Amino acid sequence: MWYAILGSDNDGSLEARKAARPAHLARLNTLRDEGRLLLAGPFPAIDAEDPGPAGFSGSLIVAEFTDLAAAQAWAEADPYRAAGVYREVRVLPFRKTLP
């Protein structure tokens, strides 16, 4: 089943985000290579493709896991969580309808 992982950033976490990004992307690339990643990306803190020093307000990942517990465990082990980027992480079942 698909799960939406919503990470909300702590204020002032841009530098921590930049430092943890390679490890974060490596985990996402593993999901992609396994055919389990539907989409992933950050929420710019301002209405701009590149928010610059404004940074990001969070991230969205939609990926396939065997169950909710597996999705939650994966989300809790994210390098952004360990680096203090995320202040909160929510994991919700997701049903892809379109396209």
Short mmCIF file of C-alpha atoms in Angstrom, two decimals:
data_model
loop_
_atom_site.label_atom_id
_atom_site.label_comp_id
_atom_site.label_asym_id
_atom_site.label_seq_id
_atom_site.Cartn_x
_atom_site.Cartn_y
_atom_site.Cartn_z
CA MET A 1 0.00 0.00 0.00
CA TRP A 2 1.05 3.60 -0.56
CA TYR A 3 1.78 5.90 2.40
CA ALA A 4 2.20 9.67 2.51
CA ILE A 5 4.98 10.82 4.79
CA LEU A 6 4.65 14.48 5.74
CA GLY A 7 7.64 16.04 7.48
CA SER A 8 7.29 19.52 8.99
CA ASP A 9 10.56 21.43 9.39
CA ASN A 10 11.77 23.15 12.52
CA ASP A 11 12.35 26.89 12.14
CA GLY A 12 15.92 27.66 11.11
CA SER A 13 16.69 24.11 9.97
CA LEU A 14 18.03 24.94 6.49
CA GLU A 15 21.69 24.28 7.32
CA ALA A 16 20.83 20.96 8.99
CA ARG A 17 18.71 20.07 5.95
CA LYS A 18 21.60 20.81 3.59
CA ALA A 19 24.01 18.70 5.67
CA ALA A 20 21.66 15.69 5.90
CA ARG A 21 20.41 15.89 2.30
CA PRO A 22 22.84 13.38 0.72
CA ALA A 23 21.87 10.65 3.21
CA HIS A 24 18.18 11.56 2.87
CA LEU A 25 18.37 11.33 -0.93
CA ALA A 26 20.24 8.01 -0.77
CA ARG A 27 17.31 6.44 1.08
CA LEU A 28 14.84 7.90 -1.42
CA ASN A 29 16.94 6.59 -4.31
CA THR A 30 16.81 3.12 -2.77
CA LEU A 31 13.00 3.29 -2.69
CA ARG A 32 13.03 4.52 -6.30
CA ASP A 33 15.35 1.73 -7.42
CA GLU A 34 13.04 -0.80 -5.75
CA GLY A 35 10.04 0.67 -7.62
CA ARG A 36 8.44 1.83 -4.35
CA LEU A 37 8.66 5.62 -4.70
CA LEU A 38 5.72 7.49 -6.23
CA LEU A 39 7.00 11.01 -5.56
CA ALA A 40 9.09 13.03 -3.14
CA GLY A 41 9.99 16.65 -2.67
CA PRO A 42 10.19 19.63 -0.32
CA PHE A 43 7.75 22.45 0.35
CA PRO A 44 9.51 25.79 -0.31
CA ALA A 45 8.86 28.24 2.54
CA ILE A 46 8.01 30.93 -0.02
CA ASP A 47 6.39 30.87 -3.45
CA ALA A 48 9.58 30.20 -5.39
CA GLU A 49 11.24 27.22 -7.07
CA ASP A 50 14.44 28.09 -5.19
CA PRO A 51 13.51 29.68 -1.86
CA GLY A 52 17.11 30.61 -1.07
CA PRO A 53 17.67 31.48 2.59
CA ALA A 54 13.92 31.21 3.31
CA GLY A 55 14.44 27.45 3.09
CA PHE A 56 11.69 24.89 3.29
CA SER A 57 8.70 24.25 5.52
CA GLY A 58 8.71 20.48 5.13
CA SER A 59 8.62 17.55 2.72
CA LEU A 60 6.26 15.05 1.17
CA ILE A 61 7.17 11.47 0.31
CA VAL A 62 4.68 9.00 -1.14
CA ALA A 63 6.07 5.47 -1.12
CA GLU A 64 4.97 1.87 -0.91
CA PHE A 65 5.41 -0.13 2.29
CA THR A 66 4.02 -3.43 3.53
CA ASP A 67 2.02 -1.73 6.28
CA LEU A 68 1.66 1.43 8.35
CA ALA A 69 4.16 0.27 10.97
CA ALA A 70 6.83 -0.26 8.29
CA ALA A 71 6.16 3.19 6.83
CA GLN A 72 6.36 4.79 10.27
CA ALA A 73 9.61 3.00 11.09
CA TRP A 74 11.13 4.11 7.78
CA ALA A 75 10.03 7.71 8.39
CA GLU A 76 11.44 7.79 11.93
CA ALA A 77 14.82 6.57 10.63
CA ASP A 78 15.08 9.41 8.09
CA PRO A 79 18.33 11.41 8.33
CA TYR A 80 16.29 14.62 8.44
CA ARG A 81 14.64 13.34 11.62
CA ALA A 82 18.00 12.47 13.19
CA ALA A 83 19.49 15.84 12.19
CA GLY A 84 16.64 17.80 13.78
CA VAL A 85 15.27 19.10 10.48
CA TYR A 86 11.79 17.71 11.11
CA ARG A 87 9.85 18.81 14.20
CA GLU A 88 6.99 16.49 13.30
CA VAL A 89 6.45 13.54 10.97
CA ARG A 90 3.02 12.22 10.04
CA VAL A 91 2.45 9.00 8.12
CA LEU A 92 -0.91 8.45 6.46
CA PRO A 93 -2.26 5.68 4.24
CA PHE A 94 -2.59 6.99 0.68
CA ARG A 95 -4.72 5.74 -2.16
CA LYS A 96 -3.51 6.84 -5.59
CA THR A 97 -6.47 7.65 -7.82
CA LEU A 98 -5.10 9.78 -10.68
CA PRO A 99 -3.39 9.73 -13.06
#
